[in-house]
PDB file of C-alpha atoms in Angstrom:
ATOM      1  CA  UNK A 632       8.368  11.108   3.075  1.00 86.00           C
ATOM      2  CA  UNK A 633       8.375   7.368   3.767  1.00 89.00           C
ATOM      3  CA  UNK A 634      11.526   5.324   4.242  1.00 95.00           C
ATOM      4  CA  UNK A 635      11.225   1.640   3.385  1.00 96.00           C
ATOM      5  CA  UNK A 636      14.135  -0.648   4.232  1.00 95.00           C
ATOM      6  CA  UNK A 637      16.500   2.325   4.273  1.00 94.00           C
ATOM      7  CA  UNK A 638      15.345   3.769   0.937  1.00 93.00           C
ATOM      8  CA  UNK A 639      13.740   7.212   0.878  1.00 94.00           C
ATOM      9  CA  UNK A 640      10.684   7.429  -1.384  1.00 94.00           C
ATOM     10  CA  UNK A 641       9.666  10.786  -2.831  1.00 89.00           C
ATOM     11  CA  UNK A 642       5.915  10.170  -2.713  1.00 94.00           C
ATOM     12  CA  UNK A 643       3.407   8.731  -0.268  1.00 96.00           C
ATOM     13  CA  UNK A 644       1.347   7.322  -3.127  1.00 97.00           C
ATOM     14  CA  UNK A 645       2.002   3.845  -4.504  1.00 96.00           C
ATOM     15  CA  UNK A 646       0.172   2.585  -7.586  1.00 96.00           C
ATOM     16  CA  UNK A 647      -0.439  -0.788  -9.161  1.00 94.00           C
ATOM     17  CA  UNK A 648       0.023  -1.393 -12.877  1.00 92.00           C
ATOM     18  CA  UNK A 649      -2.910  -3.694 -13.737  1.00 91.00           C
ATOM     19  CA  UNK A 650      -6.218  -3.134 -15.552  1.00 92.00           C
ATOM     20  CA  UNK A 651      -5.478   0.226 -17.224  1.00 94.00           C
ATOM     21  CA  UNK A 652      -7.276   0.852 -20.532  1.00 94.00           C
ATOM     22  CA  UNK A 653      -3.979   1.243 -22.393  1.00 93.00           C
ATOM     23  CA  UNK A 654      -0.225   1.459 -21.784  1.00 91.00           C
ATOM     24  CA  UNK A 655      -0.321   5.164 -22.646  1.00 92.00           C
ATOM     25  CA  UNK A 656      -2.967   5.870 -20.003  1.00 94.00           C
ATOM     26  CA  UNK A 657      -1.008   3.861 -17.451  1.00 94.00           C
ATOM     27  CA  UNK A 658       2.130   5.904 -18.127  1.00 93.00           C
ATOM     28  CA  UNK A 659       0.289   9.231 -17.991  1.00 94.00           C
ATOM     29  CA  UNK A 660      -1.510   8.290 -14.769  1.00 95.00           C
ATOM     30  CA  UNK A 661       1.832   7.573 -13.153  1.00 95.00           C
ATOM     31  CA  UNK A 662       3.306  10.838 -14.380  1.00 93.00           C
ATOM     32  CA  UNK A 663       0.387  12.903 -13.123  1.00 93.00           C
ATOM     33  CA  UNK A 664       0.184  11.082  -9.783  1.00 94.00           C
ATOM     34  CA  UNK A 665       3.840  11.483  -8.904  1.00 93.00           C
ATOM     35  CA  UNK A 666       3.695   7.968  -7.432  1.00 94.00           C
ATOM     36  CA  UNK A 667       7.021   6.832  -6.046  1.00 92.00           C
ATOM     37  CA  UNK A 668       6.502   3.075  -6.246  1.00 95.00           C
ATOM     38  CA  UNK A 669       4.881   0.823  -8.847  1.00 95.00           C
ATOM     39  CA  UNK A 670       3.749  -2.662  -7.942  1.00 94.00           C
ATOM     40  CA  UNK A 671       3.941  -5.261 -10.674  1.00 91.00           C
ATOM     41  CA  UNK A 672       2.963  -8.904 -10.802  1.00 88.00           C
ATOM     42  CA  UNK A 673       5.524 -11.458 -11.909  1.00 80.00           C
ATOM     43  CA  UNK A 674       2.744 -13.164 -13.876  1.00 64.00           C
ATOM     44  CA  UNK A 675       2.915 -10.338 -16.421  1.00 49.00           C
ATOM     45  CA  UNK A 676       6.416 -11.475 -17.379  1.00 50.00           C
ATOM     46  CA  UNK A 677       6.457 -14.906 -19.018  1.00 51.00           C
ATOM     47  CA  UNK A 678       9.853 -15.859 -20.368  1.00 48.00           C
ATOM     48  CA  UNK A 679      10.120 -14.926 -24.031  1.00 50.00           C
ATOM     49  CA  UNK A 680       6.539 -13.630 -24.250  1.00 50.00           C
ATOM     50  CA  UNK A 681       6.638 -10.483 -26.378  1.00 51.00           C
ATOM     51  CA  UNK A 682       3.736  -8.765 -24.614  1.00 53.00           C
ATOM     52  CA  UNK A 683       5.439  -9.343 -21.284  1.00 58.00           C
ATOM     53  CA  UNK A 684       8.698  -7.835 -22.530  1.00 64.00           C
ATOM     54  CA  UNK A 685       6.848  -4.800 -23.887  1.00 74.00           C
ATOM     55  CA  UNK A 686       5.204  -4.304 -20.510  1.00 75.00           C
ATOM     56  CA  UNK A 687       8.551  -4.582 -18.733  1.00 75.00           C
ATOM     57  CA  UNK A 688       9.985  -1.902 -21.021  1.00 79.00           C
ATOM     58  CA  UNK A 689       7.047   0.380 -20.212  1.00 82.00           C
ATOM     59  CA  UNK A 690       7.452  -0.119 -16.468  1.00 80.00           C
ATOM     60  CA  UNK A 691      11.142   0.751 -16.650  1.00 79.00           C
ATOM     61  CA  UNK A 692      10.284   3.985 -18.447  1.00 81.00           C
ATOM     62  CA  UNK A 693       8.077   5.081 -15.538  1.00 84.00           C
ATOM     63  CA  UNK A 694      11.268   5.867 -13.601  1.00 84.00           C
ATOM     64  CA  UNK A 695       9.840   4.756 -10.253  1.00 91.00           C
ATOM     65  CA  UNK A 696      10.885   2.182  -7.687  1.00 93.00           C
ATOM     66  CA  UNK A 697       9.487  -1.252  -8.528  1.00 93.00           C
ATOM     67  CA  UNK A 698       7.821  -3.465  -5.947  1.00 96.00           C
ATOM     68  CA  UNK A 699       7.120  -6.916  -7.419  1.00 95.00           C
ATOM     69  CA  UNK A 700       4.297  -8.831  -5.797  1.00 95.00           C
ATOM     70  CA  UNK A 701       3.132 -12.391  -5.367  1.00 95.00           C
ATOM     71  CA  UNK A 702      -0.432 -11.612  -6.419  1.00 91.00           C
ATOM     72  CA  UNK A 703      -2.885 -14.526  -6.562  1.00 90.00           C
ATOM     73  CA  UNK A 704      -0.604 -16.912  -4.680  1.00 94.00           C
ATOM     74  CA  UNK A 705      -2.587 -19.197  -2.380  1.00 95.00           C
ATOM     75  CA  UNK A 706       0.147 -21.228  -0.706  1.00 96.00           C
ATOM     76  CA  UNK A 707       3.475 -20.646   0.985  1.00 97.00           C
ATOM     77  CA  UNK A 708       5.361 -22.622  -1.640  1.00 96.00           C
ATOM     78  CA  UNK A 709       3.752 -20.719  -4.510  1.00 95.00           C
ATOM     79  CA  UNK A 710       4.440 -17.338  -2.895  1.00 96.00           C
ATOM     80  CA  UNK A 711       8.075 -18.115  -2.068  1.00 97.00           C
ATOM     81  CA  UNK A 712       8.757 -19.481  -5.550  1.00 96.00           C
ATOM     82  CA  UNK A 713       7.133 -16.436  -7.159  1.00 96.00           C
ATOM     83  CA  UNK A 714       9.200 -14.107  -4.974  1.00 96.00           C
ATOM     84  CA  UNK A 715      12.383 -15.864  -6.037  1.00 96.00           C
ATOM     85  CA  UNK A 716      11.394 -15.490  -9.696  1.00 94.00           C
ATOM     86  CA  UNK A 717      10.690 -11.796  -9.093  1.00 93.00           C
ATOM     87  CA  UNK A 718      14.122 -11.208  -7.599  1.00 94.00           C
ATOM     88  CA  UNK A 719      15.798 -12.644 -10.676  1.00 92.00           C
ATOM     89  CA  UNK A 720      13.528 -10.813 -13.086  1.00 88.00           C
ATOM     90  CA  UNK A 721      13.499  -7.373 -11.479  1.00 89.00           C
ATOM     91  CA  UNK A 722      16.899  -7.473  -9.710  1.00 91.00           C
ATOM     92  CA  UNK A 723      15.505  -6.388  -6.342  1.00 94.00           C
ATOM     93  CA  UNK A 724      15.151  -7.898  -2.887  1.00 96.00           C
ATOM     94  CA  UNK A 725      11.882  -6.040  -2.376  1.00 97.00           C
ATOM     95  CA  UNK A 726       8.740  -8.143  -2.521  1.00 97.00           C
ATOM     96  CA  UNK A 727       5.113  -7.411  -1.723  1.00 97.00           C
ATOM     97  CA  UNK A 728       4.036 -10.678  -0.181  1.00 97.00           C
ATOM     98  CA  UNK A 729       0.508 -11.925  -0.775  1.00 96.00           C
ATOM     99  CA  UNK A 730      -0.676 -15.322   0.444  1.00 96.00           C
ATOM    100  CA  UNK A 731      -4.412 -15.394  -0.203  1.00 95.00           C
ATOM    101  CA  UNK A 732      -6.527 -17.477   2.149  1.00 93.00           C
ATOM    102  CA  UNK A 733     -10.081 -16.798   1.002  1.00 92.00           C
ATOM    103  CA  UNK A 734     -11.151 -16.805  -2.624  1.00 87.00           C
ATOM    104  CA  UNK A 735     -14.144 -14.450  -2.284  1.00 89.00           C
ATOM    105  CA  UNK A 736     -12.716 -11.742  -0.020  1.00 90.00           C
ATOM    106  CA  UNK A 737      -9.064 -12.223  -1.041  1.00 91.00           C
ATOM    107  CA  UNK A 738      -8.271 -12.023   2.657  1.00 93.00           C
ATOM    108  CA  UNK A 739      -4.685 -12.986   3.465  1.00 94.00           C
ATOM    109  CA  UNK A 740      -3.972 -16.361   5.056  1.00 95.00           C
ATOM    110  CA  UNK A 741      -2.381 -15.216   8.342  1.00 96.00           C
ATOM    111  CA  UNK A 742      -0.643 -18.523   9.020  1.00 97.00           C
ATOM    112  CA  UNK A 743       0.766 -18.923   5.531  1.00 97.00           C
ATOM    113  CA  UNK A 744       1.730 -15.246   5.442  1.00 97.00           C
ATOM    114  CA  UNK A 745       3.899 -15.476   8.550  1.00 98.00           C
ATOM    115  CA  UNK A 746       5.489 -18.726   7.372  1.00 98.00           C
ATOM    116  CA  UNK A 747       6.282 -17.327   3.914  1.00 98.00           C
ATOM    117  CA  UNK A 748       7.561 -14.060   5.361  1.00 98.00           C
ATOM    118  CA  UNK A 749       9.933 -15.916   7.686  1.00 98.00           C
ATOM    119  CA  UNK A 750      11.342 -17.945   4.788  1.00 98.00           C
ATOM    120  CA  UNK A 751      11.787 -14.922   2.557  1.00 98.00           C
ATOM    121  CA  UNK A 752      13.440 -12.806   5.255  1.00 98.00           C
ATOM    122  CA  UNK A 753      15.834 -15.685   5.915  1.00 97.00           C
ATOM    123  CA  UNK A 754      16.574 -15.713   2.176  1.00 97.00           C
ATOM    124  CA  UNK A 755      17.499 -12.025   2.173  1.00 97.00           C
ATOM    125  CA  UNK A 756      14.240 -10.465   0.973  1.00 98.00           C
ATOM    126  CA  UNK A 757      12.843  -7.131   2.154  1.00 98.00           C
ATOM    127  CA  UNK A 758       9.242  -8.167   2.703  1.00 98.00           C
ATOM    128  CA  UNK A 759       6.183  -5.902   2.379  1.00 98.00           C
ATOM    129  CA  UNK A 760       3.394  -8.158   3.701  1.00 98.00           C
ATOM    130  CA  UNK A 761      -0.183  -7.575   2.573  1.00 97.00           C
ATOM    131  CA  UNK A 762      -2.074  -8.309   5.787  1.00 97.00           C
ATOM    132  CA  UNK A 763      -5.180  -7.473   7.767  1.00 96.00           C
ATOM    133  CA  UNK A 764      -5.221  -4.958  10.601  1.00 96.00           C
ATOM    134  CA  UNK A 765      -5.021  -7.789  13.169  1.00 96.00           C
ATOM    135  CA  UNK A 766      -2.573  -6.683  15.850  1.00 96.00           C
ATOM    136  CA  UNK A 767      -1.362 -10.181  16.771  1.00 97.00           C
ATOM    137  CA  UNK A 768      -0.701 -11.072  13.135  1.00 97.00           C
ATOM    138  CA  UNK A 769       1.253  -7.858  12.648  1.00 97.00           C
ATOM    139  CA  UNK A 770       3.335  -8.566  15.750  1.00 97.00           C
ATOM    140  CA  UNK A 771       4.233 -11.983  14.349  1.00 98.00           C
ATOM    141  CA  UNK A 772       5.242 -10.460  11.017  1.00 98.00           C
ATOM    142  CA  UNK A 773       7.499  -7.968  12.754  1.00 98.00           C
ATOM    143  CA  UNK A 774       8.983 -10.750  14.883  1.00 98.00           C
ATOM    144  CA  UNK A 775      10.020 -12.738  11.795  1.00 97.00           C
ATOM    145  CA  UNK A 776      11.747  -9.696  10.316  1.00 97.00           C
ATOM    146  CA  UNK A 777       9.223  -7.589   8.363  1.00 98.00           C
ATOM    147  CA  UNK A 778      10.130  -3.910   8.706  1.00 98.00           C
ATOM    148  CA  UNK A 779       7.061  -2.657   6.832  1.00 98.00           C
ATOM    149  CA  UNK A 780       3.400  -3.589   7.330  1.00 98.00           C
ATOM    150  CA  UNK A 781       0.682  -3.212   4.698  1.00 98.00           C
ATOM    151  CA  UNK A 782      -2.766  -3.727   6.265  1.00 98.00           C
ATOM    152  CA  UNK A 783      -5.798  -3.587   4.016  1.00 97.00           C
ATOM    153  CA  UNK A 784      -8.402  -0.871   4.250  1.00 96.00           C
ATOM    154  CA  UNK A 785     -11.017  -3.209   2.763  1.00 96.00           C
ATOM    155  CA  UNK A 786     -10.978  -6.241   0.457  1.00 95.00           C
ATOM    156  CA  UNK A 787      -9.078  -5.771  -2.792  1.00 93.00           C
ATOM    157  CA  UNK A 788     -11.002  -3.964  -5.493  1.00 92.00           C
ATOM    158  CA  UNK A 789     -14.078  -3.137  -3.386  1.00 95.00           C
ATOM    159  CA  UNK A 790     -13.567   0.615  -3.021  1.00 95.00           C
ATOM    160  CA  UNK A 791     -15.126   0.485   0.456  1.00 96.00           C
ATOM    161  CA  UNK A 792     -12.407   2.583   2.051  1.00 96.00           C
ATOM    162  CA  UNK A 793     -11.329   2.071   5.649  1.00 97.00           C
ATOM    163  CA  UNK A 794     -13.627  -0.615   7.085  1.00 96.00           C
ATOM    164  CA  UNK A 795     -11.974  -0.593  10.503  1.00 96.00           C
ATOM    165  CA  UNK A 796     -10.498   2.819  11.385  1.00 96.00           C
ATOM    166  CA  UNK A 797     -10.187   1.736  15.015  1.00 96.00           C
ATOM    167  CA  UNK A 798      -7.994  -1.229  14.097  1.00 97.00           C
ATOM    168  CA  UNK A 799      -5.837   0.846  11.759  1.00 97.00           C
ATOM    169  CA  UNK A 800      -5.457   3.553  14.390  1.00 96.00           C
ATOM    170  CA  UNK A 801      -4.491   0.940  16.968  1.00 97.00           C
ATOM    171  CA  UNK A 802      -1.789  -0.425  14.656  1.00 97.00           C
ATOM    172  CA  UNK A 803      -0.347   3.044  14.214  1.00 97.00           C
ATOM    173  CA  UNK A 804      -0.209   3.541  17.972  1.00 97.00           C
ATOM    174  CA  UNK A 805       1.294   0.092  18.587  1.00 97.00           C
ATOM    175  CA  UNK A 806       3.981   0.347  15.904  1.00 97.00           C
ATOM    176  CA  UNK A 807       5.125   3.987  15.996  1.00 96.00           C
ATOM    177  CA  UNK A 808       8.466   3.197  14.362  1.00 95.00           C
ATOM    178  CA  UNK A 809       7.294   0.743  11.692  1.00 97.00           C
ATOM    179  CA  UNK A 810       6.335   2.172   8.286  1.00 97.00           C
ATOM    180  CA  UNK A 811       2.649   1.429   7.689  1.00 98.00           C
ATOM    181  CA  UNK A 812       0.903   1.438   4.311  1.00 98.00           C
ATOM    182  CA  UNK A 813      -2.840   1.068   3.756  1.00 98.00           C
ATOM    183  CA  UNK A 814      -3.020  -1.437   0.919  1.00 96.00           C
ATOM    184  CA  UNK A 815      -6.243  -2.309  -0.918  1.00 93.00           C
ATOM    185  CA  UNK A 816      -9.877  -1.314  -0.728  1.00 95.00           C
ATOM    186  CA  UNK A 817      -9.562   2.424  -1.380  1.00 97.00           C
ATOM    187  CA  UNK A 818     -12.024   3.813  -3.900  1.00 96.00           C
ATOM    188  CA  UNK A 819     -11.949   7.588  -3.427  1.00 97.00           C
ATOM    189  CA  UNK A 820      -9.274  10.200  -2.728  1.00 97.00           C
ATOM    190  CA  UNK A 821     -11.079  11.150   0.495  1.00 97.00           C
ATOM    191  CA  UNK A 822     -10.469   7.627   1.790  1.00 98.00           C
ATOM    192  CA  UNK A 823      -6.760   7.951   1.065  1.00 97.00           C
ATOM    193  CA  UNK A 824      -6.713  11.278   2.906  1.00 97.00           C
ATOM    194  CA  UNK A 825      -8.367   9.571   5.890  1.00 97.00           C
ATOM    195  CA  UNK A 826      -5.632   6.927   5.960  1.00 97.00           C
ATOM    196  CA  UNK A 827      -2.957   9.609   5.963  1.00 97.00           C
ATOM    197  CA  UNK A 828      -4.782  11.533   8.706  1.00 97.00           C
ATOM    198  CA  UNK A 829      -4.472   8.402  10.859  1.00 96.00           C
ATOM    199  CA  UNK A 830      -0.710   8.783  10.582  1.00 96.00           C
ATOM    200  CA  UNK A 831       0.004   6.185   7.909  1.00 97.00           C
ATOM    201  CA  UNK A 832       3.132   6.573   5.833  1.00 97.00           C
ATOM    202  CA  UNK A 833       1.645   5.808   2.417  1.00 97.00           C
ATOM    203  CA  UNK A 834      -1.253   4.229   0.563  1.00 97.00           C
ATOM    204  CA  UNK A 835      -1.203   1.634  -2.201  1.00 97.00           C
ATOM    205  CA  UNK A 836      -4.047   1.276  -4.675  1.00 96.00           C
ATOM    206  CA  UNK A 837      -4.747   0.099  -8.193  1.00 95.00           C
ATOM    207  CA  UNK A 838      -8.374  -0.462  -9.157  1.00 95.00           C
ATOM    208  CA  UNK A 839      -9.638   2.966  -8.037  1.00 97.00           C
ATOM    209  CA  UNK A 840      -7.370   4.652 -10.588  1.00 97.00           C
ATOM    210  CA  UNK A 841      -7.135   2.044 -13.339  1.00 96.00           C
ATOM    211  CA  UNK A 842     -10.902   1.440 -13.582  1.00 96.00           C
ATOM    212  CA  UNK A 843     -12.009   5.066 -13.215  1.00 96.00           C
ATOM    213  CA  UNK A 844     -13.680   6.736 -16.166  1.00 96.00           C
ATOM    214  CA  UNK A 845     -10.658   9.031 -16.350  1.00 97.00           C
ATOM    215  CA  UNK A 846      -7.684   7.263 -14.724  1.00 97.00           C
ATOM    216  CA  UNK A 847      -5.368  10.235 -15.195  1.00 97.00           C
ATOM    217  CA  UNK A 848      -7.715  12.640 -13.429  1.00 97.00           C
ATOM    218  CA  UNK A 849      -8.303  10.130 -10.630  1.00 97.00           C
ATOM    219  CA  UNK A 850      -4.552   9.683 -10.203  1.00 97.00           C
ATOM    220  CA  UNK A 851      -4.211  13.456  -9.766  1.00 97.00           C
ATOM    221  CA  UNK A 852      -7.017  13.423  -7.217  1.00 97.00           C
ATOM    222  CA  UNK A 853      -5.369  10.721  -5.137  1.00 97.00           C
ATOM    223  CA  UNK A 854      -2.024  12.529  -5.262  1.00 97.00           C
ATOM    224  CA  UNK A 855      -3.537  15.704  -3.862  1.00 97.00           C
ATOM    225  CA  UNK A 856      -5.594  13.853  -1.251  1.00 97.00           C
ATOM    226  CA  UNK A 857      -2.574  11.955   0.044  1.00 96.00           C
ATOM    227  CA  UNK A 858      -0.617  15.166   0.370  1.00 96.00           C
ATOM    228  CA  UNK A 859      -3.513  16.914   2.142  1.00 97.00           C
ATOM    229  CA  UNK A 860      -3.962  14.044   4.582  1.00 97.00           C
ATOM    230  CA  UNK A 861      -0.254  13.929   5.387  1.00 96.00           C
ATOM    231  CA  UNK A 862      -0.160  17.671   6.017  1.00 95.00           C
ATOM    232  CA  UNK A 863      -3.169  17.367   8.306  1.00 95.00           C
ATOM    233  CA  UNK A 864      -1.510  14.616  10.346  1.00 94.00           C
ATOM    234  CA  UNK A 865       1.691  16.627  10.678  1.00 94.00           C
ATOM    235  CA  UNK A 866      -0.260  19.705  11.805  1.00 94.00           C
ATOM    236  CA  UNK A 867      -1.444  17.992  15.023  1.00 90.00           C
ATOM    237  CA  UNK A 868      -5.188  18.253  14.345  1.00 89.00           C
ATOM    238  CA  UNK A 869      -7.722  19.163  16.998  1.00 87.00           C
ATOM    239  CA  UNK A 870      -9.420  16.386  18.939  1.00 87.00           C
ATOM    240  CA  UNK A 871     -13.123  15.834  18.260  1.00 86.00           C
ATOM    241  CA  UNK A 872     -15.466  16.901  21.032  1.00 86.00           C
ATOM    242  CA  UNK A 873     -19.124  16.380  21.921  1.00 87.00           C
ATOM    243  CA  UNK A 874     -19.928  19.977  22.822  1.00 87.00           C
ATOM    244  CA  UNK A 875     -19.996  22.926  20.466  1.00 88.00           C
ATOM    245  CA  UNK A 876     -17.360  25.591  21.063  1.00 81.00           C
ATOM    246  CA  UNK A 877     -17.612  29.046  19.462  1.00 79.00           C
ATOM    247  CA  UNK A 878     -14.741  30.020  17.225  1.00 78.00           C
ATOM    248  CA  UNK A 879     -15.481  33.719  17.773  1.00 75.00           C
ATOM    249  CA  UNK A 880     -14.627  34.932  21.311  1.00 70.00           C
ATOM    250  CA  UNK A 881     -17.576  36.060  23.399  1.00 62.00           C
ATOM    251  CA  UNK A 882     -15.376  38.488  25.357  1.00 64.00           C
ATOM    252  CA  UNK A 883     -16.371  42.049  24.534  1.00 62.00           C
ATOM    253  CA  UNK A 884     -19.716  41.091  23.085  1.00 65.00           C
ATOM    254  CA  UNK A 885     -22.465  43.638  23.598  1.00 61.00           C
ATOM    255  CA  UNK A 886     -25.309  42.326  25.747  1.00 61.00           C
ATOM    256  CA  UNK A 887     -28.656  44.050  25.224  1.00 62.00           C
TER     257      UNK A 887
END
């Protein structure tokens, strides 16, 4: 099971908490998924707002590790300020860092991301950066103190799966000791299994479960797919080959 900043997590599946049809469905989806971490946006908690306090009570009842995020932040200053608010609100140094650079694709701003990560690490945060699979960017994030990397599979909410398996595989090979999480773009359990087969430590998703016709059933599907993919990676799978190879031995075959 994954270890993030020294903390052992009991599940390789991480779920977001937005867009569910109802609080009851959100809670049941989490229970059935066995997810070990819930991401939550600070924007859901607004001072004395009653709805925000009700949501916070629900999240606490999930009995999972909380990972606040800086969702929808588009500048370094906004992301750092939001992270500081999250630490006070949720009493944790963990922060999923988002610094969005492109409004249509929600692609991270690589320059702002590194700058914000450096400031937050200096301030004592354990940073989970939402990034692309760019190797140079990931090296810079590790250099400034990030001990987890969270490259996207595809743009947030698209359900396209793993757009660049080569890049994700290269990251895994380049950072064998760094926990890696595929974050965003997954739409089907098979795509989550693929990420785990590449050797990733966990997957994080939200829309694929929350917006499914049956979020609870989809949460179960992702839980089983993640487990299957992890088992496959641990089993040292066969390498693909161009030529067919019979699985039944030809030795002893009768030739007429």
